[in-house]
Short mmCIF file of C-alpha atoms in Angstrom, two decimals:
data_model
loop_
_atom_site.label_atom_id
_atom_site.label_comp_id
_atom_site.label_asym_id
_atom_site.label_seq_id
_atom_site.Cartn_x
_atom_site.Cartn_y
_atom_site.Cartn_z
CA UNK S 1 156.75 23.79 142.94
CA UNK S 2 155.07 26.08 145.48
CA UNK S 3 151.95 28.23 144.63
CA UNK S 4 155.12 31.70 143.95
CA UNK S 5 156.70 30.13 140.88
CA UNK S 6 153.58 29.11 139.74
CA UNK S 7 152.77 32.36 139.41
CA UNK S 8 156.03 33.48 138.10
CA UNK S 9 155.24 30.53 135.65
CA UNK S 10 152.30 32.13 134.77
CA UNK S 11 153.19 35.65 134.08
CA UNK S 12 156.07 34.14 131.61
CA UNK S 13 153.72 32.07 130.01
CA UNK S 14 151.00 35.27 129.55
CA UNK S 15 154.28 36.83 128.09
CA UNK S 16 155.16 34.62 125.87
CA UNK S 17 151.39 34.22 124.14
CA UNK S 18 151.53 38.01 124.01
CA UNK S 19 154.97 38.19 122.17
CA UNK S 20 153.44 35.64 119.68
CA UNK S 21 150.09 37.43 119.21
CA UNK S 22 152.22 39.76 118.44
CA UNK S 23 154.83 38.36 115.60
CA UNK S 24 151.54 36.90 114.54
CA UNK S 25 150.61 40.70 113.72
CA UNK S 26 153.15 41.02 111.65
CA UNK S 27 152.41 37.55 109.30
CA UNK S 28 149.31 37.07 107.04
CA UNK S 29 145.87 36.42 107.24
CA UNK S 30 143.62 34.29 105.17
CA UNK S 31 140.65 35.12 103.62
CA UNK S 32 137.45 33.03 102.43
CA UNK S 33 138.68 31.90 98.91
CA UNK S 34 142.40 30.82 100.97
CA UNK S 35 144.29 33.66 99.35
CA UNK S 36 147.10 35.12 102.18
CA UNK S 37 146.10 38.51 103.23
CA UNK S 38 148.87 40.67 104.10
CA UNK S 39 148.28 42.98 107.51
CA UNK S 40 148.25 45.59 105.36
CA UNK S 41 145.91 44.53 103.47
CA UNK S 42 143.86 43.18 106.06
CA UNK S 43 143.52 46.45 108.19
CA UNK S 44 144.13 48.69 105.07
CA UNK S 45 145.52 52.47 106.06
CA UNK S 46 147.47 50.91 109.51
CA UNK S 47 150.98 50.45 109.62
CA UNK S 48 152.20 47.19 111.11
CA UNK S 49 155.29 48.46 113.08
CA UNK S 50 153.69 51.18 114.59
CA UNK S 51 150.88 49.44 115.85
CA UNK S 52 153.14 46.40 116.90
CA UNK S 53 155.26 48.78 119.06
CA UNK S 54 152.37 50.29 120.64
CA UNK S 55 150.84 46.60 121.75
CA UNK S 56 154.46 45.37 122.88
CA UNK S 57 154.53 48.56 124.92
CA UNK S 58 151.08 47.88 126.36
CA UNK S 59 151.27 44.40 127.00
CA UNK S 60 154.98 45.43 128.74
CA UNK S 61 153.38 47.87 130.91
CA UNK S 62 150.50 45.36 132.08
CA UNK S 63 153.03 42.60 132.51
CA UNK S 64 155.22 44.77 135.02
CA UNK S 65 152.07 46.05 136.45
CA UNK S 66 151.10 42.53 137.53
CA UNK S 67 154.13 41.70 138.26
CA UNK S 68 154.14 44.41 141.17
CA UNK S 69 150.73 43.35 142.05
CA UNK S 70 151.77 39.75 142.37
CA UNK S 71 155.21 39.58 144.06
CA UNK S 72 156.42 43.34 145.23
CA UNK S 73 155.89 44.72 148.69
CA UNK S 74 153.22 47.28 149.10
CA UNK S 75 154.73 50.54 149.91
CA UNK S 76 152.86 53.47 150.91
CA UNK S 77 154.90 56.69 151.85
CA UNK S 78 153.45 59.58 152.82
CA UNK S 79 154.57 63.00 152.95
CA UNK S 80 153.90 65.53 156.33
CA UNK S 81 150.91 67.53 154.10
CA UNK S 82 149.65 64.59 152.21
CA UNK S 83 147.04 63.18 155.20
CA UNK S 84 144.66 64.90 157.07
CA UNK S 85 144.43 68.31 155.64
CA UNK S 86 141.52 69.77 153.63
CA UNK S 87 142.93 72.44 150.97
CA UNK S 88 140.64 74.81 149.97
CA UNK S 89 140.32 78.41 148.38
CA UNK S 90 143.27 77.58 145.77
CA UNK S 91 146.14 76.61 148.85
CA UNK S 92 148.20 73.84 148.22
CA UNK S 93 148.15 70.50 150.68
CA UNK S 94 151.44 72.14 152.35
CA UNK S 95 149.91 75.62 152.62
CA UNK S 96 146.73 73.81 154.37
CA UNK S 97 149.56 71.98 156.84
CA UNK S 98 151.32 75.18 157.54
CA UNK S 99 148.29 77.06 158.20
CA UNK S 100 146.47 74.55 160.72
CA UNK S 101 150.42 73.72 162.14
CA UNK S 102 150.56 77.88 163.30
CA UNK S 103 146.70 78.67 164.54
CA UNK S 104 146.23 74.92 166.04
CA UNK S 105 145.75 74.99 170.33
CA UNK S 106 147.89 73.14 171.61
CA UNK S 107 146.53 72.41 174.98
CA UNK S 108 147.85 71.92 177.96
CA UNK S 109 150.36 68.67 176.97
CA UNK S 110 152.11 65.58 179.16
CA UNK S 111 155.82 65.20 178.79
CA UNK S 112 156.45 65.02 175.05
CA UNK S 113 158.75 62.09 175.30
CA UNK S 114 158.27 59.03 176.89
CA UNK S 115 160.68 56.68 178.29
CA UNK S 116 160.51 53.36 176.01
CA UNK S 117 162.06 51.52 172.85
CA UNK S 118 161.19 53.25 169.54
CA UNK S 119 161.77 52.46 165.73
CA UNK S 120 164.68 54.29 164.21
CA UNK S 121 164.96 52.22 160.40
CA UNK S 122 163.44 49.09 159.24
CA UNK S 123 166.76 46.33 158.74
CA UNK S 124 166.03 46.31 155.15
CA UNK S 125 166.57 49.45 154.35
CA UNK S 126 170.13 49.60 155.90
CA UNK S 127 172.97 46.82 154.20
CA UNK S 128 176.39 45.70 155.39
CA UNK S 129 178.58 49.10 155.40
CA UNK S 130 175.87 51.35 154.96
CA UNK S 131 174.97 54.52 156.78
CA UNK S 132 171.18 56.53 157.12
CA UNK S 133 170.84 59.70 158.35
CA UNK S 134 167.69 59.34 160.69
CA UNK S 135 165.20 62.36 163.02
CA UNK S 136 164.33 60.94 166.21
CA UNK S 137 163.19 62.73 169.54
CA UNK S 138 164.79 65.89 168.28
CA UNK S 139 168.03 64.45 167.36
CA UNK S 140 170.07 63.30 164.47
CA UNK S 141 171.39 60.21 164.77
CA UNK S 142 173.59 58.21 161.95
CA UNK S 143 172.48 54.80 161.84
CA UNK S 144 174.61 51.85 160.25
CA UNK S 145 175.41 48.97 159.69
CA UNK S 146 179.18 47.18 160.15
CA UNK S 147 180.79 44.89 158.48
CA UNK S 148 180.01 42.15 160.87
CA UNK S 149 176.38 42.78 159.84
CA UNK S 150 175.74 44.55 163.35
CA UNK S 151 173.63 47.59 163.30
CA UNK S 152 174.80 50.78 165.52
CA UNK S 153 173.12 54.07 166.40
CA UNK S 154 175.10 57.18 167.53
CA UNK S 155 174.33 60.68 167.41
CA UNK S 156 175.26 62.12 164.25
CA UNK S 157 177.26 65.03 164.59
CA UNK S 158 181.15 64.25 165.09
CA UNK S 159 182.46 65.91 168.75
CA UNK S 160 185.34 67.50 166.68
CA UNK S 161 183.88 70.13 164.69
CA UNK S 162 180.25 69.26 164.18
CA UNK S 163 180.24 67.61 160.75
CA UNK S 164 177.23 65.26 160.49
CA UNK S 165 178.60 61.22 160.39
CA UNK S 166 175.95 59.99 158.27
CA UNK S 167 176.05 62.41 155.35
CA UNK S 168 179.17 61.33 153.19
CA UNK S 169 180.53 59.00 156.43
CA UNK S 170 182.37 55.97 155.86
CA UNK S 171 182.14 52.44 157.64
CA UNK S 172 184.94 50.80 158.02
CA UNK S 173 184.96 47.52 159.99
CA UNK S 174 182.27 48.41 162.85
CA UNK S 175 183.42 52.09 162.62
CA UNK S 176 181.92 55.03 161.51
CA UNK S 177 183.85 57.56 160.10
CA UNK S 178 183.84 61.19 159.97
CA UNK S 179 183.90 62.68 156.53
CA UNK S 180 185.28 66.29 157.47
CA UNK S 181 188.57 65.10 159.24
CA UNK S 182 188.61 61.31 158.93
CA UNK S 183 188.21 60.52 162.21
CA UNK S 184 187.25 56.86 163.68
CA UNK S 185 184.29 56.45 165.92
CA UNK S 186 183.26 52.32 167.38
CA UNK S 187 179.76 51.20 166.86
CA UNK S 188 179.91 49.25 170.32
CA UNK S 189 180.42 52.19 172.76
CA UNK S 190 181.22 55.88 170.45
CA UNK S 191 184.98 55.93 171.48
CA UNK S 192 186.83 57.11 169.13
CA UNK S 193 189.86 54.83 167.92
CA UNK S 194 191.65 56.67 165.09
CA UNK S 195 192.77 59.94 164.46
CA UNK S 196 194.85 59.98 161.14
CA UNK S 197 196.99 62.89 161.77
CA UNK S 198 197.31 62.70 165.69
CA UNK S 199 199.65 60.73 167.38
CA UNK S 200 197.12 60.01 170.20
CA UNK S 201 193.38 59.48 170.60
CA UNK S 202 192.20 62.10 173.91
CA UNK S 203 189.91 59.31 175.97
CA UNK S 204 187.24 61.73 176.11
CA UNK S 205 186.96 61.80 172.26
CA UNK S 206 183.89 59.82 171.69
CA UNK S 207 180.14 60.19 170.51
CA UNK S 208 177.42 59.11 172.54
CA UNK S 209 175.78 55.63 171.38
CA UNK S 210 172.25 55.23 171.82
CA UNK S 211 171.54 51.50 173.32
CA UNK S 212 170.10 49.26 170.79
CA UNK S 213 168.28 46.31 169.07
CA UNK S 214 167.10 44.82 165.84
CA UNK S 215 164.58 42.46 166.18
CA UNK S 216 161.12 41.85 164.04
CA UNK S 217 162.68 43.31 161.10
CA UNK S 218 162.73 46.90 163.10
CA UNK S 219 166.46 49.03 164.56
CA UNK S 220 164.94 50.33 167.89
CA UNK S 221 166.52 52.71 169.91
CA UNK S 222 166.15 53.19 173.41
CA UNK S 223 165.36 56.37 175.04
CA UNK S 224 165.02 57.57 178.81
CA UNK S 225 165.21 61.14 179.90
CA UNK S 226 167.79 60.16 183.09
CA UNK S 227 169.83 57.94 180.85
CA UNK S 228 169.06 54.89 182.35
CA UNK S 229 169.54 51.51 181.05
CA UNK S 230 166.46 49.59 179.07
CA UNK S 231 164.15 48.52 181.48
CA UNK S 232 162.56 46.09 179.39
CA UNK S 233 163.27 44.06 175.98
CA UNK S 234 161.01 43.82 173.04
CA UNK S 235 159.75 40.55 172.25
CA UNK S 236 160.72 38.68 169.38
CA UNK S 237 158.22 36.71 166.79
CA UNK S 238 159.33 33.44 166.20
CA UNK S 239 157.57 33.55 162.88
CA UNK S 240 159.40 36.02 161.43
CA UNK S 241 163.15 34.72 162.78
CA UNK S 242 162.65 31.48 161.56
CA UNK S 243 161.32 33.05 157.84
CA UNK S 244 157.73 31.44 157.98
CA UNK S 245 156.53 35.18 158.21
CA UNK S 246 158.08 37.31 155.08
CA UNK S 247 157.75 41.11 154.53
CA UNK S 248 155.07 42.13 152.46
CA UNK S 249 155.19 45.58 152.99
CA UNK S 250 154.87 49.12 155.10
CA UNK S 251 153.46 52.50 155.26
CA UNK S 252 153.83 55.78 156.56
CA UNK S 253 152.51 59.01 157.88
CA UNK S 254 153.53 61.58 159.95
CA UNK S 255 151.30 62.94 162.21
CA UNK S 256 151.00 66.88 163.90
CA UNK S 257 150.27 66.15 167.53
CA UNK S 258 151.40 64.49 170.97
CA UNK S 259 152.78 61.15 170.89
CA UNK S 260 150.03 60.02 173.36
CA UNK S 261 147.32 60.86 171.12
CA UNK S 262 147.80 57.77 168.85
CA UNK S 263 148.07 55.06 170.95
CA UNK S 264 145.27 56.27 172.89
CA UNK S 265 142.58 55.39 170.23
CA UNK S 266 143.42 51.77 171.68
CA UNK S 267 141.25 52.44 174.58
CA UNK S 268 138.59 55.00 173.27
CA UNK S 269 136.27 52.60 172.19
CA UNK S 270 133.52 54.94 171.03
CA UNK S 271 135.37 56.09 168.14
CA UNK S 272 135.32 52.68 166.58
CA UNK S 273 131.23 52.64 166.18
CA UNK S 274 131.44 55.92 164.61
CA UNK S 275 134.79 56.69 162.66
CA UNK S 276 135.59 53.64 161.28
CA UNK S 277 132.27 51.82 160.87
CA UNK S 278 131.99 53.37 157.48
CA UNK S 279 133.05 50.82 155.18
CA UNK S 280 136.80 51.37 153.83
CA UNK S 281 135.53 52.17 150.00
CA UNK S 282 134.01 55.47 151.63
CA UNK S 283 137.96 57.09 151.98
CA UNK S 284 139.55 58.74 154.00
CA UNK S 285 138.02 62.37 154.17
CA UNK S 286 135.98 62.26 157.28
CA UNK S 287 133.40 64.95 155.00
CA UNK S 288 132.48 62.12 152.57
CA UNK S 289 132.89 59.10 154.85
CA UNK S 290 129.07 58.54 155.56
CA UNK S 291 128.12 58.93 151.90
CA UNK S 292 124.65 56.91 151.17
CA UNK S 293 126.63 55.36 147.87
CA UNK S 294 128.25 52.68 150.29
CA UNK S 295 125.96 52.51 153.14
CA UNK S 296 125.09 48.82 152.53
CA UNK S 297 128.63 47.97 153.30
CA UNK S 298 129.46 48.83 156.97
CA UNK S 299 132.51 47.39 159.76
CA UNK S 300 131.51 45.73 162.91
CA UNK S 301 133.71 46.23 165.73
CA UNK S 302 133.95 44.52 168.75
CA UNK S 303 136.82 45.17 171.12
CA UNK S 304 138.30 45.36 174.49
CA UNK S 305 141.44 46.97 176.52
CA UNK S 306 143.16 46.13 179.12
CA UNK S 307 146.55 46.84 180.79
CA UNK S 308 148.85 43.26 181.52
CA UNK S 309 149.77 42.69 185.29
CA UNK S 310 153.72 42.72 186.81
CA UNK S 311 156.52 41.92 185.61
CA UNK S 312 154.80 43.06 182.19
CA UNK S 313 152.83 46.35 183.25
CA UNK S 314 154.64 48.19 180.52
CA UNK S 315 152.10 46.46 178.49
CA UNK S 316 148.27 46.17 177.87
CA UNK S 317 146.31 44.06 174.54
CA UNK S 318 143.56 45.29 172.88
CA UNK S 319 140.72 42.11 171.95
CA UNK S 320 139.79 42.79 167.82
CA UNK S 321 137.17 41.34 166.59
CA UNK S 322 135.77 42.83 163.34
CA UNK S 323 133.13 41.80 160.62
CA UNK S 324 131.42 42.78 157.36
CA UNK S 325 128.21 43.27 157.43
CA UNK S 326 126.87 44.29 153.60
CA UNK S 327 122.87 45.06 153.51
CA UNK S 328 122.69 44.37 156.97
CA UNK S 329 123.88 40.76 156.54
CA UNK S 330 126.88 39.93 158.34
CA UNK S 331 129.54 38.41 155.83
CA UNK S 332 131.16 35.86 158.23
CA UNK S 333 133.85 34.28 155.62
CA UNK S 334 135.16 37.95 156.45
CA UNK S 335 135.67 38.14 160.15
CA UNK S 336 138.71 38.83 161.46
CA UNK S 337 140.62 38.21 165.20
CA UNK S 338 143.15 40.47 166.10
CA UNK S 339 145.22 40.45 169.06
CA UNK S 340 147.16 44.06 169.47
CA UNK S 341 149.66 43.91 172.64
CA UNK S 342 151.44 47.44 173.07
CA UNK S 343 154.86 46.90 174.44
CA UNK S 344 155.97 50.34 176.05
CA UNK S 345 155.00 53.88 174.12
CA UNK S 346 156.15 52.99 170.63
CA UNK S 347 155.20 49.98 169.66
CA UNK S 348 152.31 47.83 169.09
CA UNK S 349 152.07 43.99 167.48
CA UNK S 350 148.80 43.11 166.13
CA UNK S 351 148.73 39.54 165.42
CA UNK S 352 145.78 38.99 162.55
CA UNK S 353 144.22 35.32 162.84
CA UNK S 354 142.10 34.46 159.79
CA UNK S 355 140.53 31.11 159.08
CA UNK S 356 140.79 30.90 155.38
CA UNK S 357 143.33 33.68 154.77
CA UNK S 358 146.28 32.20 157.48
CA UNK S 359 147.75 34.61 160.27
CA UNK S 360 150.24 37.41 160.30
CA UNK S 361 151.96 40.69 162.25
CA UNK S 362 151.35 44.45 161.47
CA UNK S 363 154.01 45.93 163.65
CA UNK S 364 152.57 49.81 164.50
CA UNK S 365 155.71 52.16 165.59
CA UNK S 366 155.71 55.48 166.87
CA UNK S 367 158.44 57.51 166.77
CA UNK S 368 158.81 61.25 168.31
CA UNK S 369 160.47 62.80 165.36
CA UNK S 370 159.67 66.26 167.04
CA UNK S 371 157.83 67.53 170.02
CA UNK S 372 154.08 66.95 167.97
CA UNK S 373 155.68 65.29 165.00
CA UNK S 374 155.36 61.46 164.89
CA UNK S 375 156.54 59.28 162.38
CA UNK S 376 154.18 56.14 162.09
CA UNK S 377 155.04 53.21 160.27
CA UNK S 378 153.08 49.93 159.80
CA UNK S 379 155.18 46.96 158.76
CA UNK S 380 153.57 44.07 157.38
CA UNK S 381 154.71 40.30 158.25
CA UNK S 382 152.50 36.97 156.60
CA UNK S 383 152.78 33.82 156.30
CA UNK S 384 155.36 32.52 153.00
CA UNK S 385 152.77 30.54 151.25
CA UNK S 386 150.02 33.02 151.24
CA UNK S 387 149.11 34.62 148.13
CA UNK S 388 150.76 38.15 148.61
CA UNK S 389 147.49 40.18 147.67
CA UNK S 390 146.18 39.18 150.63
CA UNK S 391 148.22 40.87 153.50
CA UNK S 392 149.04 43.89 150.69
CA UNK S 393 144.81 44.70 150.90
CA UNK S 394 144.83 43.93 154.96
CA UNK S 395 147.70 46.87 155.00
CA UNK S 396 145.87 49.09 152.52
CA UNK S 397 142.58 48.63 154.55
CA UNK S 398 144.58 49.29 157.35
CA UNK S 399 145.60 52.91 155.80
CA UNK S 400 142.73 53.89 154.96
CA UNK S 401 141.13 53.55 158.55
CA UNK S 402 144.45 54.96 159.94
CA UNK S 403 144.26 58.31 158.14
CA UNK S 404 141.18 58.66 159.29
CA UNK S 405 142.55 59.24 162.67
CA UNK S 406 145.03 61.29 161.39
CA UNK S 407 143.05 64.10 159.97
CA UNK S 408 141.03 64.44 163.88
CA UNK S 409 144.77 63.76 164.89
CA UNK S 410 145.99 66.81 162.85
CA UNK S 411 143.67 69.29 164.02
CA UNK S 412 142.88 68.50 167.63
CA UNK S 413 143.22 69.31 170.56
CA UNK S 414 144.97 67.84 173.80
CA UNK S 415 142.53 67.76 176.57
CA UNK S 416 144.11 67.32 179.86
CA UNK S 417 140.45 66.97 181.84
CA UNK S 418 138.60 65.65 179.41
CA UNK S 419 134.81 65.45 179.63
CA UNK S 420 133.87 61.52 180.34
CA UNK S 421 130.92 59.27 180.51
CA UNK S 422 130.75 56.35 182.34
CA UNK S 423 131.40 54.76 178.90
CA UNK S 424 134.65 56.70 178.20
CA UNK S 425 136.18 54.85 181.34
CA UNK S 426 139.10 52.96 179.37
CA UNK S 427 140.22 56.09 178.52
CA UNK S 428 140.86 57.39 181.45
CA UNK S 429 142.33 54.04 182.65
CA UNK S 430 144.61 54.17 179.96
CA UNK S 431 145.92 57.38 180.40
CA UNK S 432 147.45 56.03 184.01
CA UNK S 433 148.83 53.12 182.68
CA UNK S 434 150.62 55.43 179.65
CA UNK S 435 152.26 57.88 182.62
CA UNK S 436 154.53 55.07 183.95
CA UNK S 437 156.66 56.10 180.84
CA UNK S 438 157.19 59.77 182.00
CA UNK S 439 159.94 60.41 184.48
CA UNK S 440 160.05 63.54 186.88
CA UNK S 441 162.96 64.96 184.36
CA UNK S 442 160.99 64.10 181.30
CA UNK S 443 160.99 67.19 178.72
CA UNK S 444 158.13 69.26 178.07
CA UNK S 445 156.84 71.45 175.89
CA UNK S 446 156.91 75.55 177.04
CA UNK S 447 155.19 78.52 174.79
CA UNK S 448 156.98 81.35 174.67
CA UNK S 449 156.31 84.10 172.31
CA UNK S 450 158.39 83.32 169.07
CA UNK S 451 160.49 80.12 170.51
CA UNK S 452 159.66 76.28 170.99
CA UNK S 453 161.46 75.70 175.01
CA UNK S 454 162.25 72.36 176.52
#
C-alpha cells in the first residue's frame, strides 16, 4: 500500500471516529454514583439534534477541506485586474486596471509577436469530442479534441458565414462542425468534407489549421508571421510520458505588457537581490514587501544565464540556486537547484532538484493573447510518490514571487535603450538572442489617435 491510500486510509478512519463521537453525543453519560445521565441532562438547556447537526456539518467541512489539501491539484486562477494593481480612493481592482491600461507609456516596442511554439490549453482540460473556445495572438481559434483522442486547432470562425466553431460546434469523428449551417471541417488539414444540403464540397472551402502538438501535458500551437513550417520541436519529459511525474497543479495571470518583458527577468539578474529576496510571507504588494515583521527570513539567490550553441540557439538555461537564510543563518535542508531551459519565446521548463523533497517540472508558458496581453500559466509536474503538499507550496511560493513581477510588469515601461551598467550585461545579451524570433514581416504595434494598427 503506497504512502496515497494511506492517507486516504487515514482521512476515512478520522471520519469514522468523528461519526462515532458523534452518535456517542446522542447516548448517555455517567455520573459519580453510576446513574446514566441523559445529554440533556448532562448539558442542561442544549438540544442534542441541533448541536449534532452543527458538529457533523463541521467535521464534514474539515474532512473535505483536508481532503483538497491532501489529494486535489492546486489551482490558482487569476483574473486580468486581480494582480498588480493598487486600488485606491474607493475604485474597484478593474477600475485601477482600466485606469493604468489608458494613461500607461507604452514605449517604443519590438515586434509584438514572436515566431515560436506557444500554449493554447492544457490536455486535461479538453476530453475525447470536446471543443474550447481559446484567445491567442489576436485570434480565435476552436480547439478540440477527436474521437481518435487527437487534438486539432483551427481558427474559429467557419469561412461560410462567420459563425464561431467552438461555441455550440459539434465533433464528429476528427471533424469539427459548424453549428449555424452544419457544415464539416477535418482536424488534419481544415478542408471541409460535408456540406448537408449541397451536392458538392467547393475545394476551396476550408479553414485554416494552425500546426500542432501536445506534449508535457500542454496543446501548443505554432506561430510564424510568413507562415512557415516549425522550425524546431519542443522537447518531451520522459518523466511525465511514462507517469512517474503526475499533475499537481497550475496557475494563472495575465499580464498588461510586451511579451518580451517576462522572459527577460531570466537574464536581469539584479532584480533577484532586490525584488524577490524578501521572504515569500512578506506578499505580493511591492509597498509592504520589506516590512521589518519578516526581516529575519530572507531568499538567497544565486544564478546564471546563458544562451545554448547551434543546432539549439533557440534556447538558453538559467543556473538556480536558492536558499533560506532565517536570522542570518542559512537553512541548508532548504536549498534548492533549479535548472530553467527556455525553448523558443513561450516556453520555459524549470526542472526543481531537491535532496529530501525528490525532483519535478514547472512548465512557464507565455502566450500573446493580445498585443500587451499575456496569458501566463505555470503547470506543475512531481514525482508520484511525493506527498502532494510539497510541489502544491513550491507552486504557491512560486506565485507569490511571480506577481511580484507582475505589478512592475503592469505599470512599466518598454525601454528600447535602456540605461546599463557593466553589471546589467546579460540583459543586453539576452535581448539579441530573443530577436532571432522576429521576422522582417513580424507585426507591430502603431499609435494612432483612437485605433490599435498592425
Amino acid at each position: 500500500m503506497d504512502w496515497q491510500n494511506l492517507l486516504k486510509v487515514a482521512v476515512a478512519v478520522a471520519l469514522g471516529v468523528a461519526t462515532c463521537t458523534l452518535v456517542a453525543l446522542q447516548g448517555h453519560t455517567q455520573n459519580s454514583a453510576g446513574r446514566q445521565l441523559s445529554w440533556e441532562d448532562a448539558v442542561p438547556g442544549v438540544p442534542t439534534w441541533p448541536l449534532v447537526c452543527i458538529l457533523g456539518g463541521l467535521t464534514a467541512v474539515a474532512m473535505r477541506w483536508l481532503y483538497k489539501l491532501l489529494f486535489c491539484p492546486l489551482e490558482l486562477l487569476r483574473a486580468p485586474e486581480d494582480v498588480g494593481y493598487i486600488a485606491e480612493d474607493g475604485r474597484s481592482k478593474a477600475q485601477a486596471a482600466n485606469q493604468v491600461r489608458r494613461r500607461r507609456k507604452t514605449g517604443e516596442l519590438p515586434p509584438v509577436y514572436p515566431n515560436g511554439w506557444f500554449r493554447v490549453l492544457d490536455s486535461h482540460l479538453l476530453h475525447r469530442g470536446e471543443v474550447r473556445n481559446a484567445s491567442v495572438l489576436g485570434e480565435q481559434v476552436a480547439v478540440f479534441r477527436g474521437h481518435s483522442g487527437e487534438a486539432h486547432v483551427v481558427d474559429a470562425y467557419c469561412p461560410h458565414l462567420g459563425a464561431n466553431l467552438a461555441v455550440g460546434g459539434r465533433v464528429l469523428g476528427d471533424c469539427i462542425e459548424c453549428p449555424f449551417h452544419g457544415w464539416q471541417f477535418q482536424g488534419s488539414d481544415g478542408k471541409c468534407v460535408r456540406i448537408p444540403y449541397a451536392e458538392k464540397v467547393p475545394e476551396i472551402a476550408k479553414v485554416h489549421r494552425w500546426p500542432s502538438c501536445e506534449v508535457n501535458g500542454l496543446i501548443l500551437v505554432w506561430f510564424h508571421c510568413e507562415g512557415k513550417e516549425p522550425e524546431w520541436t519542443v522537447p518531451e519529459q520522459e518523466e511525465i510520458a511514462s507517469g512517474k511525474w503526475v499533475y499537481r497543479g497550475r496557475t494563472e495571470h495575465f499580464i498588461n505588457a510586451h511579451i518580451q518583458e517576462i522572459p527577460e527577468n531570466a537574464a536581469d539578474l539584479a532584480h533577484l537581490g532586490h525584488l524577490h529576496t524578501p521572504s515569500i510571507t512578506s506578499g505580493v504588494d511591492l509597498r509592504h514587501i520589506n516590512s521589518k515583521t519578516w526581516q529575519f527570513l530572507r531568499h538567497d539567490w544565486k544564478v546564471r544565464w546563458e544562451p545554448e550553441p547551434e543546432p539549439n540557439q533557440h534556447c538558453s538555461q538559467m543556473f538556480v540556486r536558492h536558499s533560506l537564510t532565517v536570522f542570518g543563518l542559512r537553512c541548508s535542508l532548504l536549498d534548492v537547484h533549479v535548472v530553467a531551459r527556455q525553448v523558443g519565446p513561450g516556453l520555459v521548463f524549470l526542472l526543481f532538484n531537491h535532496a529530501f523533497l525528490g525532483r519535478g517540472l514547472l512548465v512557464h508558458c507565455v502566450t500573446p493573447v493580445e498585443p500587451l496581453l499575456q496569458c501566463v500559466t505555470h503547470t506543475m509536474f512531481y514525482q508520484s510518490n511525493m506527498l502532494p503538499l510539497v510541489p502544491k507550496f513550491i507552486l504557491r511560493a512560486e506565485s507569490i514571487q511571480f506577481e511580484r513581477d507582475v505589478m512592475v510588469w503592469n505599470n512599466k515601461r518598454y525601454v528600447s535603450k535602456p540605461l546599463l551598467v557593466k553589471e546589467d550585461q546579460a540583459i543586453q545579451k539576452h535581448r539579441r538572442w530573443f530577436s532571432q524570433f522576429y521576422s522582417e514581416s513580424s507585426p507591430r504595434l502603431k499609435l494612432r489617435r483612437h485605433t490599435l494598427d498592425f
